[in-house]
């Protein structure tokens, strides 16, 4: 059975890069994309992804707000916040919300780390 990852970022280029890198690392994953937190909530509710990798700073609804909505609805989904904002306050907030934090920029190592986090949580 294929697994689904929801890639959320307001930057189309970032979504494309991360989607391509995930596909290269794990071609059996289905990739769904959203461009803001509100779309992420809608798509995650419809798709029930196995993994969500989401930017923090986005219009409409940011990553923190989206996680606050999604965490109770999808307790078994691995969620990762991805941001260039590596301040300890952002990392602490991610920890409070029960999600992982990975610093940008988007690289193949980031995609591999996200998949490794999912694997650890789902073995």
CSV table of C-alpha atoms in Angstrom, one decimal:
chain,number,residue,atom,x,y,z
A,1,UNK,CA,0.0,0.0,0.0
A,2,UNK,CA,1.5,3.3,-1.0
A,3,UNK,CA,2.1,6.0,1.6
A,4,UNK,CA,1.1,9.7,1.2
A,5,UNK,CA,3.1,12.8,2.1
A,6,UNK,CA,1.5,16.2,2.2
A,7,UNK,CA,4.1,18.9,1.2
A,8,UNK,CA,3.0,22.4,2.3
A,9,UNK,CA,4.8,25.6,1.4
A,10,UNK,CA,3.7,28.9,0.0
A,11,UNK,CA,6.7,28.8,-2.3
A,12,UNK,CA,5.9,26.8,-5.4
A,13,UNK,CA,9.6,26.3,-6.0
A,14,UNK,CA,10.1,24.9,-2.5
A,15,UNK,CA,7.2,22.5,-2.9
A,16,UNK,CA,8.5,21.3,-6.3
A,17,UNK,CA,12.0,20.8,-4.9
A,18,UNK,CA,10.9,18.9,-1.8
A,19,UNK,CA,8.4,16.8,-3.8
A,20,UNK,CA,11.2,15.9,-6.3
A,21,UNK,CA,13.6,15.0,-3.5
A,22,UNK,CA,11.1,12.9,-1.6
A,23,UNK,CA,10.3,11.1,-4.9
A,24,UNK,CA,14.0,10.5,-5.6
A,25,UNK,CA,14.5,9.1,-2.1
A,26,UNK,CA,11.2,7.1,-1.9
A,27,UNK,CA,9.5,6.7,-5.3
A,28,UNK,CA,6.6,4.7,-3.7
A,29,UNK,CA,5.2,7.7,-1.9
A,30,UNK,CA,2.2,9.6,-3.3
A,31,UNK,CA,2.8,13.3,-3.0
A,32,UNK,CA,0.0,15.9,-2.4
A,33,UNK,CA,0.8,19.6,-2.2
A,34,UNK,CA,-0.8,22.6,-0.5
A,35,UNK,CA,0.3,26.2,-0.6
A,36,UNK,CA,-0.8,27.4,2.8
A,37,UNK,CA,-2.0,26.1,6.2
A,38,UNK,CA,-5.7,26.3,5.3
A,39,UNK,CA,-5.2,24.2,2.2
A,40,UNK,CA,-3.1,21.8,4.3
A,41,UNK,CA,-6.0,21.3,6.7
A,42,UNK,CA,-8.4,20.7,3.9
A,43,UNK,CA,-6.2,18.3,2.0
A,44,UNK,CA,-5.0,16.5,5.1
A,45,UNK,CA,-8.6,16.0,6.2
A,46,UNK,CA,-9.5,14.6,2.8
A,47,UNK,CA,-6.3,12.5,2.2
A,48,UNK,CA,-5.2,11.4,5.7
A,49,UNK,CA,-1.5,11.6,4.8
A,50,UNK,CA,1.1,9.4,6.6
A,51,UNK,CA,3.5,12.3,6.7
A,52,UNK,CA,3.1,16.1,6.6
A,53,UNK,CA,6.1,18.3,5.9
A,54,UNK,CA,5.0,22.0,6.3
A,55,UNK,CA,6.6,25.4,6.2
A,56,UNK,CA,5.9,27.6,9.2
A,57,UNK,CA,5.7,31.1,7.6
A,58,UNK,CA,2.8,31.1,5.1
A,59,UNK,CA,-0.2,33.4,4.3
A,60,UNK,CA,-3.8,32.6,5.3
A,61,UNK,CA,-2.8,30.1,8.1
A,62,UNK,CA,0.8,29.5,9.2
A,63,UNK,CA,2.3,26.1,9.9
A,64,UNK,CA,1.8,26.3,13.7
A,65,UNK,CA,-1.9,27.1,13.3
A,66,UNK,CA,-2.4,24.3,10.9
A,67,UNK,CA,-0.7,21.8,13.2
A,68,UNK,CA,-2.9,23.0,16.1
A,69,UNK,CA,-6.0,22.0,13.9
A,70,UNK,CA,-4.5,18.8,12.5
A,71,UNK,CA,-2.8,17.2,15.4
A,72,UNK,CA,-6.0,16.3,17.3
A,73,UNK,CA,-7.6,15.1,14.0
A,74,UNK,CA,-4.6,13.0,12.8
A,75,UNK,CA,-2.8,11.8,15.9
A,76,UNK,CA,-1.0,9.0,14.0
A,77,UNK,CA,0.3,11.2,11.2
A,78,UNK,CA,4.0,12.2,11.5
A,79,UNK,CA,4.2,16.0,11.2
A,80,UNK,CA,7.3,18.0,10.5
A,81,UNK,CA,7.6,21.8,10.5
A,82,UNK,CA,10.2,23.0,8.1
A,83,UNK,CA,11.5,26.6,8.3
A,84,UNK,CA,14.4,28.9,7.7
A,85,UNK,CA,13.5,30.5,11.1
A,86,UNK,CA,15.7,28.4,13.3
A,87,UNK,CA,15.2,30.5,16.4
A,88,UNK,CA,14.9,28.4,19.6
A,89,UNK,CA,11.3,29.8,20.1
A,90,UNK,CA,10.2,28.2,16.8
A,91,UNK,CA,11.8,24.9,17.7
A,92,UNK,CA,10.3,25.0,21.2
A,93,UNK,CA,6.8,25.8,19.8
A,94,UNK,CA,7.1,22.8,17.4
A,95,UNK,CA,8.1,20.6,20.4
A,96,UNK,CA,5.1,21.9,22.4
A,97,UNK,CA,2.8,20.9,19.5
A,98,UNK,CA,4.3,17.4,19.4
A,99,UNK,CA,5.8,17.8,15.9
A,100,UNK,CA,9.4,17.6,14.6
A,101,UNK,CA,11.4,20.6,13.3
A,102,UNK,CA,13.8,20.6,10.4
A,103,UNK,CA,15.7,23.7,9.3
A,104,UNK,CA,15.7,24.9,5.7
A,105,UNK,CA,17.2,25.1,3.1
A,106,UNK,CA,15.6,22.2,1.3
A,107,UNK,CA,18.2,19.7,0.3
A,108,UNK,CA,18.2,16.0,-0.4
A,109,UNK,CA,19.3,15.5,3.2
A,110,UNK,CA,16.2,17.3,4.4
A,111,UNK,CA,13.9,15.0,2.4
A,112,UNK,CA,15.9,11.9,3.7
A,113,UNK,CA,15.6,13.2,7.3
A,114,UNK,CA,11.9,13.6,7.0
A,115,UNK,CA,11.4,10.1,5.6
A,116,UNK,CA,13.8,8.7,8.3
A,117,UNK,CA,11.7,10.4,11.1
A,118,UNK,CA,8.6,8.8,9.6
A,119,UNK,CA,10.3,5.4,9.5
A,120,UNK,CA,11.4,5.7,13.1
A,121,UNK,CA,7.8,6.5,14.2
A,122,UNK,CA,6.2,3.8,12.1
A,123,UNK,CA,8.4,0.7,12.5
